[in-house]
PDB file of C-alpha atoms in Angstrom:
ATOM      1  CA  MET A   1      88.634  98.789  67.833  1.00 63.00           C
ATOM      2  CA  SER A   2      91.373 101.167  68.944  1.00 66.00           C
ATOM      3  CA  ILE A   3      91.136 104.103  71.347  1.00 70.00           C
ATOM      4  CA  GLN A   4      92.720 107.445  70.549  1.00 70.00           C
ATOM      5  CA  GLY A   5      93.694 109.451  73.624  1.00 85.00           C
ATOM      6  CA  CYS A   6      92.541 107.048  76.361  1.00 93.00           C
ATOM      7  CA  THR A   7      91.359 108.717  79.584  1.00 94.00           C
ATOM      8  CA  LEU A   8      89.426 105.847  81.155  1.00 95.00           C
ATOM      9  CA  CYS A   9      91.445 105.904  84.393  1.00 94.00           C
ATOM     10  CA  PRO A  10      92.723 108.840  86.507  1.00 95.00           C
ATOM     11  CA  ARG A  11      96.178 108.589  84.924  1.00 94.00           C
ATOM     12  CA  GLY A  12      94.709 110.244  81.840  1.00 92.00           C
ATOM     13  CA  CYS A  13      97.557 108.943  79.671  1.00 91.00           C
ATOM     14  CA  GLY A  14      95.938 110.147  76.483  1.00 91.00           C
ATOM     15  CA  VAL A  15      97.725 107.448  74.505  1.00 89.00           C
ATOM     16  CA  GLU A  16      96.526 105.326  71.606  1.00 90.00           C
ATOM     17  CA  ARG A  17      95.498 101.780  72.461  1.00 92.00           C
ATOM     18  CA  GLY A  18      95.210  99.233  69.664  1.00 93.00           C
ATOM     19  CA  GLU A  19      93.247  96.016  69.987  1.00 93.00           C
ATOM     20  CA  THR A  20      96.149  94.008  71.404  1.00 93.00           C
ATOM     21  CA  GLU A  21      98.717  96.604  72.337  1.00 89.00           C
ATOM     22  CA  GLY A  22      98.751  99.634  74.566  1.00 87.00           C
ATOM     23  CA  HIS A  23     101.370 102.167  75.558  1.00 85.00           C
ATOM     24  CA  GLY A  24      99.651 103.629  78.610  1.00 90.00           C
ATOM     25  CA  VAL A  25     100.222 102.872  82.286  1.00 91.00           C
ATOM     26  CA  CYS A  26      97.855  99.886  82.127  1.00 91.00           C
ATOM     27  CA  GLY A  27      99.903  98.395  79.280  1.00 92.00           C
ATOM     28  CA  VAL A  28      97.032  96.650  77.519  1.00 95.00           C
ATOM     29  CA  GLY A  29      95.069  97.011  74.300  1.00 95.00           C
ATOM     30  CA  THR A  30      91.333  97.497  73.987  1.00 95.00           C
ATOM     31  CA  LEU A  31      90.210  93.891  73.576  1.00 97.00           C
ATOM     32  CA  PRO A  32      89.460  92.410  77.009  1.00 97.00           C
ATOM     33  CA  LYS A  33      92.550  90.641  78.341  1.00 97.00           C
ATOM     34  CA  ILE A  34      91.679  87.967  80.893  1.00 98.00           C
ATOM     35  CA  ALA A  35      93.950  85.769  83.015  1.00 97.00           C
ATOM     36  CA  ARG A  36      91.304  83.679  84.752  1.00 98.00           C
ATOM     37  CA  ALA A  37      87.531  83.230  84.919  1.00 98.00           C
ATOM     38  CA  GLY A  38      86.030  80.867  87.463  1.00 98.00           C
ATOM     39  CA  LEU A  39      84.169  80.357  90.705  1.00 98.00           C
ATOM     40  CA  HIS A  40      86.084  82.199  93.421  1.00 97.00           C
ATOM     41  CA  MET A  41      85.555  81.270  97.079  1.00 95.00           C
ATOM     42  CA  TRP A  42      87.849  83.831  98.693  1.00 92.00           C
ATOM     43  CA  GLU A  43      85.839  87.028  98.663  1.00 95.00           C
ATOM     44  CA  GLU A  44      83.732  88.173 101.613  1.00 96.00           C
ATOM     45  CA  PRO A  45      80.995  85.679 102.630  1.00 96.00           C
ATOM     46  CA  CYS A  46      78.285  87.975 101.251  1.00 97.00           C
ATOM     47  CA  ILE A  47      79.994  87.846  97.836  1.00 98.00           C
ATOM     48  CA  SER A  48      81.386  84.297  97.581  1.00 98.00           C
ATOM     49  CA  GLY A  49      78.603  82.566  99.514  1.00 98.00           C
ATOM     50  CA  THR A  50      78.516  78.781  99.245  1.00 98.00           C
ATOM     51  CA  ARG A  51      78.857  78.432  95.465  1.00 98.00           C
ATOM     52  CA  GLY A  52      81.479  81.052  94.705  1.00 98.00           C
ATOM     53  CA  SER A  53      81.676  84.402  92.992  1.00 98.00           C
ATOM     54  CA  GLY A  54      82.041  84.299  89.213  1.00 98.00           C
ATOM     55  CA  ALA A  55      85.355  86.153  89.122  1.00 98.00           C
ATOM     56  CA  VAL A  56      86.774  87.453  85.851  1.00 98.00           C
ATOM     57  CA  PHE A  57      90.359  88.640  86.395  1.00 98.00           C
ATOM     58  CA  PHE A  58      91.303  91.337  83.876  1.00 97.00           C
ATOM     59  CA  SER A  59      94.938  92.064  83.025  1.00 96.00           C
ATOM     60  CA  GLY A  60      96.551  95.472  83.272  1.00 93.00           C
ATOM     61  CA  CYS A  61      96.142  98.194  85.878  1.00 91.00           C
ATOM     62  CA  GLY A  62      96.481 101.944  86.030  1.00 89.00           C
ATOM     63  CA  LEU A  63      97.450 102.075  89.702  1.00 88.00           C
ATOM     64  CA  LYS A  64     100.468  99.744  90.026  1.00 78.00           C
ATOM     65  CA  CYS A  65     100.607  99.242  93.808  1.00 82.00           C
ATOM     66  CA  ILE A  66     104.026  97.913  94.705  1.00 76.00           C
ATOM     67  CA  PHE A  67     102.580  95.176  96.949  1.00 78.00           C
ATOM     68  CA  CYS A  68      99.863  93.854  94.625  1.00 78.00           C
ATOM     69  CA  GLN A  69      99.143  90.163  95.221  1.00 78.00           C
ATOM     70  CA  ASN A  70      97.860  89.940  91.648  1.00 82.00           C
ATOM     71  CA  GLU A  71     101.183  91.199  90.323  1.00 78.00           C
ATOM     72  CA  ALA A  72     101.219  88.655  87.490  1.00 81.00           C
ATOM     73  CA  ILE A  73      98.264  90.413  85.870  1.00 88.00           C
ATOM     74  CA  SER A  74      98.552  93.986  87.163  1.00 84.00           C
ATOM     75  CA  HIS A  75     102.270  94.342  86.376  1.00 76.00           C
ATOM     76  CA  GLY A  76     103.257  91.220  84.465  1.00 74.00           C
ATOM     77  CA  GLY A  77     100.677  91.227  81.693  1.00 82.00           C
ATOM     78  CA  ALA A  78      99.586  87.602  82.051  1.00 89.00           C
ATOM     79  CA  GLY A  79      96.362  86.808  80.248  1.00 94.00           C
ATOM     80  CA  GLU A  80      94.760  86.274  76.863  1.00 96.00           C
ATOM     81  CA  TYR A  81      92.893  88.733  74.657  1.00 97.00           C
ATOM     82  CA  VAL A  82      89.298  87.756  73.904  1.00 98.00           C
ATOM     83  CA  THR A  83      86.497  89.289  71.866  1.00 98.00           C
ATOM     84  CA  VAL A  84      83.594  91.108  73.446  1.00 98.00           C
ATOM     85  CA  GLN A  85      81.390  88.221  72.293  1.00 98.00           C
ATOM     86  CA  ARG A  86      83.606  85.749  74.155  1.00 98.00           C
ATOM     87  CA  LEU A  87      83.451  87.895  77.298  1.00 98.00           C
ATOM     88  CA  ALA A  88      79.664  87.763  77.166  1.00 98.00           C
ATOM     89  CA  GLU A  89      79.872  83.964  76.813  1.00 98.00           C
ATOM     90  CA  ILE A  90      82.128  83.815  79.882  1.00 98.00           C
ATOM     91  CA  PHE A  91      79.472  85.680  81.874  1.00 98.00           C
ATOM     92  CA  ARG A  92      76.868  83.152  80.754  1.00 98.00           C
ATOM     93  CA  GLU A  93      79.128  80.183  81.565  1.00 98.00           C
ATOM     94  CA  LEU A  94      79.848  81.428  85.078  1.00 98.00           C
ATOM     95  CA  GLU A  95      76.149  81.971  85.685  1.00 98.00           C
ATOM     96  CA  MET A  96      75.410  78.415  84.504  1.00 98.00           C
ATOM     97  CA  GLN A  97      78.108  77.085  86.865  1.00 98.00           C
ATOM     98  CA  GLY A  98      76.091  78.493  89.772  1.00 98.00           C
ATOM     99  CA  ALA A  99      77.996  81.688  90.539  1.00 98.00           C
ATOM    100  CA  HIS A 100      76.258  84.008  92.986  1.00 98.00           C
ATOM    101  CA  ASN A 101      77.371  86.997  90.913  1.00 98.00           C
ATOM    102  CA  ILE A 102      79.695  88.109  88.104  1.00 98.00           C
ATOM    103  CA  ASN A 103      82.786  89.656  89.697  1.00 98.00           C
ATOM    104  CA  LEU A 104      84.719  92.030  87.397  1.00 98.00           C
ATOM    105  CA  VAL A 105      88.189  92.266  88.940  1.00 97.00           C
ATOM    106  CA  THR A 106      90.238  95.359  87.922  1.00 96.00           C
ATOM    107  CA  ALA A 107      88.241  96.079  84.767  1.00 97.00           C
ATOM    108  CA  ALA A 108      88.632  99.885  84.550  1.00 97.00           C
ATOM    109  CA  GLN A 109      90.761  99.727  81.394  1.00 96.00           C
ATOM    110  CA  PHE A 110      88.045  97.705  79.638  1.00 97.00           C
ATOM    111  CA  VAL A 111      84.848  99.429  80.777  1.00 98.00           C
ATOM    112  CA  PRO A 112      83.459 100.157  77.256  1.00 97.00           C
ATOM    113  CA  GLN A 113      84.027  96.525  76.266  1.00 98.00           C
ATOM    114  CA  VAL A 114      82.476  95.219  79.506  1.00 98.00           C
ATOM    115  CA  ILE A 115      79.389  97.319  78.847  1.00 98.00           C
ATOM    116  CA  ARG A 116      79.074  95.963  75.310  1.00 98.00           C
ATOM    117  CA  ALA A 117      79.434  92.407  76.628  1.00 98.00           C
ATOM    118  CA  LEU A 118      76.693  93.028  79.206  1.00 98.00           C
ATOM    119  CA  GLU A 119      74.475  94.367  76.448  1.00 98.00           C
ATOM    120  CA  LEU A 120      75.016  91.123  74.538  1.00 98.00           C
ATOM    121  CA  TYR A 121      74.220  89.034  77.612  1.00 98.00           C
ATOM    122  CA  ARG A 122      73.072  90.395  80.968  1.00 98.00           C
ATOM    123  CA  PRO A 123      73.168  87.644  83.610  1.00 98.00           C
ATOM    124  CA  LYS A 124      70.256  87.329  86.028  1.00 98.00           C
ATOM    125  CA  ILE A 125      72.688  87.590  88.948  1.00 98.00           C
ATOM    126  CA  PRO A 126      74.318  90.733  90.391  1.00 98.00           C
ATOM    127  CA  ILE A 127      77.244  92.369  88.596  1.00 98.00           C
ATOM    128  CA  VAL A 128      80.141  93.216  90.924  1.00 98.00           C
ATOM    129  CA  TYR A 129      82.787  95.818  90.059  1.00 98.00           C
ATOM    130  CA  ASN A 130      85.885  94.906  92.088  1.00 98.00           C
ATOM    131  CA  SER A 131      88.203  97.907  92.125  1.00 96.00           C
ATOM    132  CA  SER A 132      91.221  99.565  93.718  1.00 93.00           C
ATOM    133  CA  GLY A 133      89.068 102.670  94.067  1.00 95.00           C
ATOM    134  CA  TYR A 134      91.328 104.554  91.644  1.00 95.00           C
ATOM    135  CA  GLU A 135      88.577 105.478  89.198  1.00 97.00           C
ATOM    136  CA  THR A 136      87.314 108.539  87.367  1.00 98.00           C
ATOM    137  CA  ILE A 137      83.774 109.757  87.947  1.00 98.00           C
ATOM    138  CA  LYS A 138      83.246 109.823  84.177  1.00 98.00           C
ATOM    139  CA  THR A 139      84.070 106.121  83.789  1.00 98.00           C
ATOM    140  CA  LEU A 140      82.006 105.133  86.817  1.00 98.00           C
ATOM    141  CA  ARG A 141      78.996 106.940  85.377  1.00 98.00           C
ATOM    142  CA  MET A 142      79.352 104.861  82.222  1.00 98.00           C
ATOM    143  CA  LEU A 143      78.730 101.849  84.468  1.00 98.00           C
ATOM    144  CA  GLU A 144      75.587 103.209  86.119  1.00 98.00           C
ATOM    145  CA  GLY A 145      72.743 100.781  85.552  1.00 97.00           C
ATOM    146  CA  TYR A 146      75.132  97.952  84.669  1.00 98.00           C
ATOM    147  CA  VAL A 147      76.796  97.410  88.066  1.00 98.00           C
ATOM    148  CA  ASP A 148      74.844  96.274  91.140  1.00 98.00           C
ATOM    149  CA  ILE A 149      77.670  96.008  93.657  1.00 98.00           C
ATOM    150  CA  TYR A 150      80.886  97.983  93.982  1.00 98.00           C
ATOM    151  CA  LEU A 151      83.856  96.590  95.923  1.00 98.00           C
ATOM    152  CA  PRO A 152      86.331  99.493  96.135  1.00 97.00           C
ATOM    153  CA  GLU A 153      89.433  99.602  98.298  1.00 92.00           C
ATOM    154  CA  GLN A 154      90.464 102.549 100.429  1.00 90.00           C
ATOM    155  CA  MET A 155      94.198 102.114 101.027  1.00 84.00           C
ATOM    156  CA  ALA A 156      97.204 104.004 102.326  1.00 72.00           C
ATOM    157  CA  LYS A 157      98.676 106.574  99.924  1.00 66.00           C
ATOM    158  CA  LEU A 158     102.304 105.593 100.614  1.00 60.00           C
ATOM    159  CA  LEU A 159     102.365 102.431  98.507  1.00 61.00           C
ATOM    160  CA  SER A 160      99.431 102.931  96.162  1.00 60.00           C
ATOM    161  CA  GLY A 161     101.543 103.969  93.170  1.00 68.00           C
ATOM    162  CA  ALA A 162      99.676 107.268  92.596  1.00 82.00           C
ATOM    163  CA  PRO A 163     100.162 110.496  94.587  1.00 85.00           C
ATOM    164  CA  ASP A 164      96.550 111.567  94.018  1.00 91.00           C
ATOM    165  CA  TYR A 165      95.115 108.232  95.145  1.00 91.00           C
ATOM    166  CA  PRO A 166      93.390 109.372  98.392  1.00 90.00           C
ATOM    167  CA  GLU A 167      91.433 112.219  96.820  1.00 93.00           C
ATOM    168  CA  VAL A 168      90.525 110.234  93.712  1.00 95.00           C
ATOM    169  CA  ALA A 169      89.388 107.185  95.697  1.00 95.00           C
ATOM    170  CA  GLN A 170      87.265 109.249  98.085  1.00 95.00           C
ATOM    171  CA  ALA A 171      85.402 110.897  95.217  1.00 97.00           C
ATOM    172  CA  ALA A 172      85.022 107.549  93.417  1.00 97.00           C
ATOM    173  CA  ILE A 173      83.578 105.824  96.474  1.00 97.00           C
ATOM    174  CA  ALA A 174      81.092 108.647  96.971  1.00 97.00           C
ATOM    175  CA  GLU A 175      79.948 108.153  93.369  1.00 98.00           C
ATOM    176  CA  MET A 176      79.661 104.387  93.854  1.00 98.00           C
ATOM    177  CA  LEU A 177      77.504 104.909  96.943  1.00 97.00           C
ATOM    178  CA  ARG A 178      75.334 107.396  95.055  1.00 97.00           C
ATOM    179  CA  GLN A 179      74.684 104.805  92.362  1.00 98.00           C
ATOM    180  CA  THR A 180      73.943 101.822  94.588  1.00 97.00           C
ATOM    181  CA  GLY A 181      72.433 103.346  97.712  1.00 95.00           C
ATOM    182  CA  PRO A 182      72.471 101.346 100.982  1.00 94.00           C
ATOM    183  CA  ALA A 183      73.493  97.692 100.904  1.00 95.00           C
ATOM    184  CA  VAL A 184      70.711  95.194 100.216  1.00 97.00           C
ATOM    185  CA  TYR A 185      71.013  91.485 101.133  1.00 97.00           C
ATOM    186  CA  ASP A 186      68.867  88.449 100.453  1.00 98.00           C
ATOM    187  CA  ALA A 187      67.550  86.034 103.082  1.00 97.00           C
ATOM    188  CA  ASP A 188      70.857  84.117 103.009  1.00 97.00           C
ATOM    189  CA  GLY A 189      72.967  87.206 103.621  1.00 96.00           C
ATOM    190  CA  MET A 190      74.186  87.524 100.037  1.00 98.00           C
ATOM    191  CA  MET A 191      74.670  91.082  98.829  1.00 98.00           C
ATOM    192  CA  LEU A 192      72.297  91.978  96.011  1.00 98.00           C
ATOM    193  CA  ARG A 193      73.130  95.666  95.731  1.00 98.00           C
ATOM    194  CA  GLY A 194      75.375  98.181  97.458  1.00 97.00           C
ATOM    195  CA  THR A 195      78.944  99.347  97.954  1.00 97.00           C
ATOM    196  CA  GLN A 196      81.302  97.534 100.299  1.00 97.00           C
ATOM    197  CA  ILE A 197      84.475  99.454 101.126  1.00 97.00           C
ATOM    198  CA  ARG A 198      87.566  97.342 101.675  1.00 97.00           C
ATOM    199  CA  HIS A 199      90.671  98.293 103.594  1.00 95.00           C
ATOM    200  CA  LEU A 200      93.833  96.196 103.677  1.00 94.00           C
ATOM    201  CA  VAL A 201      95.932  96.639 106.831  1.00 94.00           C
ATOM    202  CA  LEU A 202      99.638  96.877 105.980  1.00 92.00           C
ATOM    203  CA  PRO A 203     102.580  96.075 108.269  1.00 93.00           C
ATOM    204  CA  GLY A 204     103.888  99.100 110.150  1.00 93.00           C
ATOM    205  CA  LEU A 205     101.019 101.302 108.942  1.00 92.00           C
ATOM    206  CA  THR A 206      98.375 100.706 111.602  1.00 95.00           C
ATOM    207  CA  SER A 207      98.051 104.443 112.288  1.00 95.00           C
ATOM    208  CA  ASP A 208      97.191 104.972 108.609  1.00 94.00           C
ATOM    209  CA  SER A 209      94.591 102.215 108.848  1.00 96.00           C
ATOM    210  CA  MET A 210      92.988 103.789 111.900  1.00 97.00           C
ATOM    211  CA  ARG A 211      92.869 107.175 110.178  1.00 96.00           C
ATOM    212  CA  ILE A 212      91.293 105.659 107.053  1.00 95.00           C
ATOM    213  CA  LEU A 213      88.663 103.785 109.064  1.00 97.00           C
ATOM    214  CA  SER A 214      87.768 107.002 110.877  1.00 97.00           C
ATOM    215  CA  LEU A 215      87.454 108.747 107.508  1.00 95.00           C
ATOM    216  CA  ILE A 216      85.148 105.991 106.255  1.00 96.00           C
ATOM    217  CA  ALA A 217      82.983 106.308 109.365  1.00 96.00           C
ATOM    218  CA  ASP A 218      82.758 110.093 108.946  1.00 96.00           C
ATOM    219  CA  GLU A 219      82.408 110.362 105.160  1.00 95.00           C
ATOM    220  CA  TYR A 220      80.355 107.261 104.333  1.00 94.00           C
ATOM    221  CA  PRO A 221      78.052 106.604 107.318  1.00 89.00           C
ATOM    222  CA  GLY A 222      76.257 103.296 107.064  1.00 85.00           C
ATOM    223  CA  ALA A 223      78.444 101.939 104.243  1.00 90.00           C
ATOM    224  CA  ALA A 224      79.333  98.257 104.363  1.00 94.00           C
ATOM    225  CA  VAL A 225      82.970  97.798 105.397  1.00 96.00           C
ATOM    226  CA  SER A 226      85.453  94.939 105.015  1.00 97.00           C
ATOM    227  CA  LEU A 227      88.681  94.952 107.029  1.00 96.00           C
ATOM    228  CA  MET A 228      91.336  92.718 105.484  1.00 94.00           C
ATOM    229  CA  GLY A 229      94.439  91.192 107.032  1.00 92.00           C
ATOM    230  CA  GLN A 230      95.537  89.126 104.033  1.00 89.00           C
ATOM    231  CA  TYR A 231      98.726  91.069 103.258  1.00 90.00           C
ATOM    232  CA  VAL A 232     101.478  88.915 101.770  1.00 87.00           C
ATOM    233  CA  PRO A 233     104.570  90.668 100.353  1.00 82.00           C
ATOM    234  CA  PHE A 234     104.824  90.464  96.568  1.00 80.00           C
ATOM    235  CA  GLY A 235     106.841  92.239  93.899  1.00 76.00           C
ATOM    236  CA  LYS A 236     108.885  95.253  94.960  1.00 79.00           C
ATOM    237  CA  ALA A 237     107.545  94.954  98.506  1.00 79.00           C
ATOM    238  CA  LEU A 238     109.762  91.904  98.978  1.00 81.00           C
ATOM    239  CA  GLN A 239     112.786  94.225  98.816  1.00 83.00           C
ATOM    240  CA  MET A 240     111.381  96.928 101.100  1.00 84.00           C
ATOM    241  CA  PRO A 241     112.381  96.869 104.779  1.00 87.00           C
ATOM    242  CA  GLY A 242     109.238  96.726 106.869  1.00 84.00           C
ATOM    243  CA  MET A 243     107.055  95.668 103.954  1.00 86.00           C
ATOM    244  CA  ASN A 244     108.803  92.354 103.348  1.00 89.00           C
ATOM    245  CA  ARG A 245     106.967  90.661 106.219  1.00 92.00           C
ATOM    246  CA  ARG A 246     103.473  89.539 107.130  1.00 91.00           C
ATOM    247  CA  LEU A 247     101.159  91.565 109.309  1.00 93.00           C
ATOM    248  CA  LYS A 248     101.624  90.904 113.029  1.00 94.00           C
ATOM    249  CA  LYS A 249      98.683  89.763 115.108  1.00 95.00           C
ATOM    250  CA  LYS A 250      99.065  92.689 117.520  1.00 97.00           C
ATOM    251  CA  GLU A 251      99.005  95.142 114.590  1.00 96.00           C
ATOM    252  CA  TYR A 252      95.763  93.743 113.251  1.00 96.00           C
ATOM    253  CA  GLU A 253      94.208  93.616 116.720  1.00 96.00           C
ATOM    254  CA  ARG A 254      95.050  97.286 117.222  1.00 97.00           C
ATOM    255  CA  VAL A 255      93.160  98.224 114.068  1.00 97.00           C
ATOM    256  CA  LEU A 256      90.252  95.937 114.974  1.00 96.00           C
ATOM    257  CA  ALA A 257      89.995  97.617 118.383  1.00 97.00           C
ATOM    258  CA  HIS A 258      89.855 101.030 116.733  1.00 97.00           C
ATOM    259  CA  MET A 259      87.178  99.832 114.319  1.00 96.00           C
ATOM    260  CA  GLU A 260      85.037  98.749 117.263  1.00 95.00           C
ATOM    261  CA  LEU A 261      85.781 101.947 119.202  1.00 96.00           C
ATOM    262  CA  ILE A 262      84.417 104.175 116.439  1.00 95.00           C
ATOM    263  CA  GLY A 263      81.387 101.932 115.957  1.00 93.00           C
ATOM    264  CA  LEU A 264      82.271 100.786 112.456  1.00 92.00           C
ATOM    265  CA  THR A 265      80.646  97.443 111.741  1.00 88.00           C
ATOM    266  CA  GLY A 266      81.361  95.052 108.921  1.00 90.00           C
ATOM    267  CA  TYR A 267      83.314  92.018 107.832  1.00 94.00           C
ATOM    268  CA  ARG A 268      86.585  91.232 109.597  1.00 93.00           C
ATOM    269  CA  GLN A 269      88.918  88.909 107.750  1.00 91.00           C
ATOM    270  CA  GLU A 270      90.871  86.245 109.630  1.00 88.00           C
ATOM    271  CA  LEU A 271      94.668  86.628 109.616  1.00 84.00           C
ATOM    272  CA  SER A 272      94.886  83.054 108.358  1.00 79.00           C
ATOM    273  CA  SER A 273      93.901  84.494 104.961  1.00 76.00           C
ATOM    274  CA  ALA A 274      97.438  85.890 104.644  1.00 65.00           C
ATOM    275  CA  SER A 275      98.721  83.053 102.486  1.00 75.00           C
ATOM    276  CA  GLU A 276      99.928  82.602  98.919  1.00 76.00           C
ATOM    277  CA  ALA A 277      97.450  79.719  98.742  1.00 70.00           C
ATOM    278  CA  PHE A 278      94.615  82.230  98.374  1.00 72.00           C
ATOM    279  CA  VAL A 279      96.145  83.898  95.299  1.00 81.00           C
ATOM    280  CA  PRO A 280      94.501  82.382  92.195  1.00 86.00           C
ATOM    281  CA  ALA A 281      96.506  80.726  89.463  1.00 89.00           C
ATOM    282  CA  PHE A 282      96.410  83.118  86.511  1.00 92.00           C
ATOM    283  CA  ASP A 283      96.694  80.281  84.036  1.00 94.00           C
ATOM    284  CA  GLY A 284      93.917  81.071  81.586  1.00 94.00           C
ATOM    285  CA  THR A 285      91.305  78.923  83.331  1.00 96.00           C
ATOM    286  CA  GLY A 286      87.853  79.634  81.937  1.00 96.00           C
ATOM    287  CA  VAL A 287      89.122  81.936  79.193  1.00 96.00           C
TER     288      VAL A 287
END
């Protein structure tokens, strides 16, 4: 099935996408293109738990951040096209492997196909939509009733790859929170429903991080928050002065102190997570 005039993401390319080829910013066709599907232990504890999150890594991206750690799939196009029926089977397989949830990683360009797959097989575990936050309200509303947990990121505009990122992400997160309501956890602390806002602290941009955290506290009171220090330079960032290094401990501590000062609670990632070892191998596992 092809798409004429695709407007699934905020880029609004309006281009034609065939089943296995696409000429828009995302660069992919309409059949789901997947680079990896497996139990993933490196999300927040309330998502990965003890058995792992059933992560499905989709190829292509409409945002194109220059520092993306998943560059091989967001920029490089790694992955294999599968049918909607196969995607539904992957959901079932991950559930049978014991996954706490089904984790759809960067799936905006395949939302209609994801919905059809969930209609073929709806797992009895939560569905997580793992996103950059660069989403249209129209596409998010297509997902209402299908997604239990949203994991959007609120990042600095400078390196996001889209000049309208801040405004778009703020509106998208508000819509996600409207759909899910307050976070709900089970007796083991696993998230069953809700929206958890992530923010990745970048080297040299601690003031931006503090401003964004204050915005989150003001605009989304009570939302679950995850502060991440896992930045590792990838792609074009390797050639950028200031961005071609890891985050310093004192930088992260400054942002942590601000988070505490404004009374923003949530998950705080350890700096030891800033390692290439935590980037999955996009080798077709589970596809």
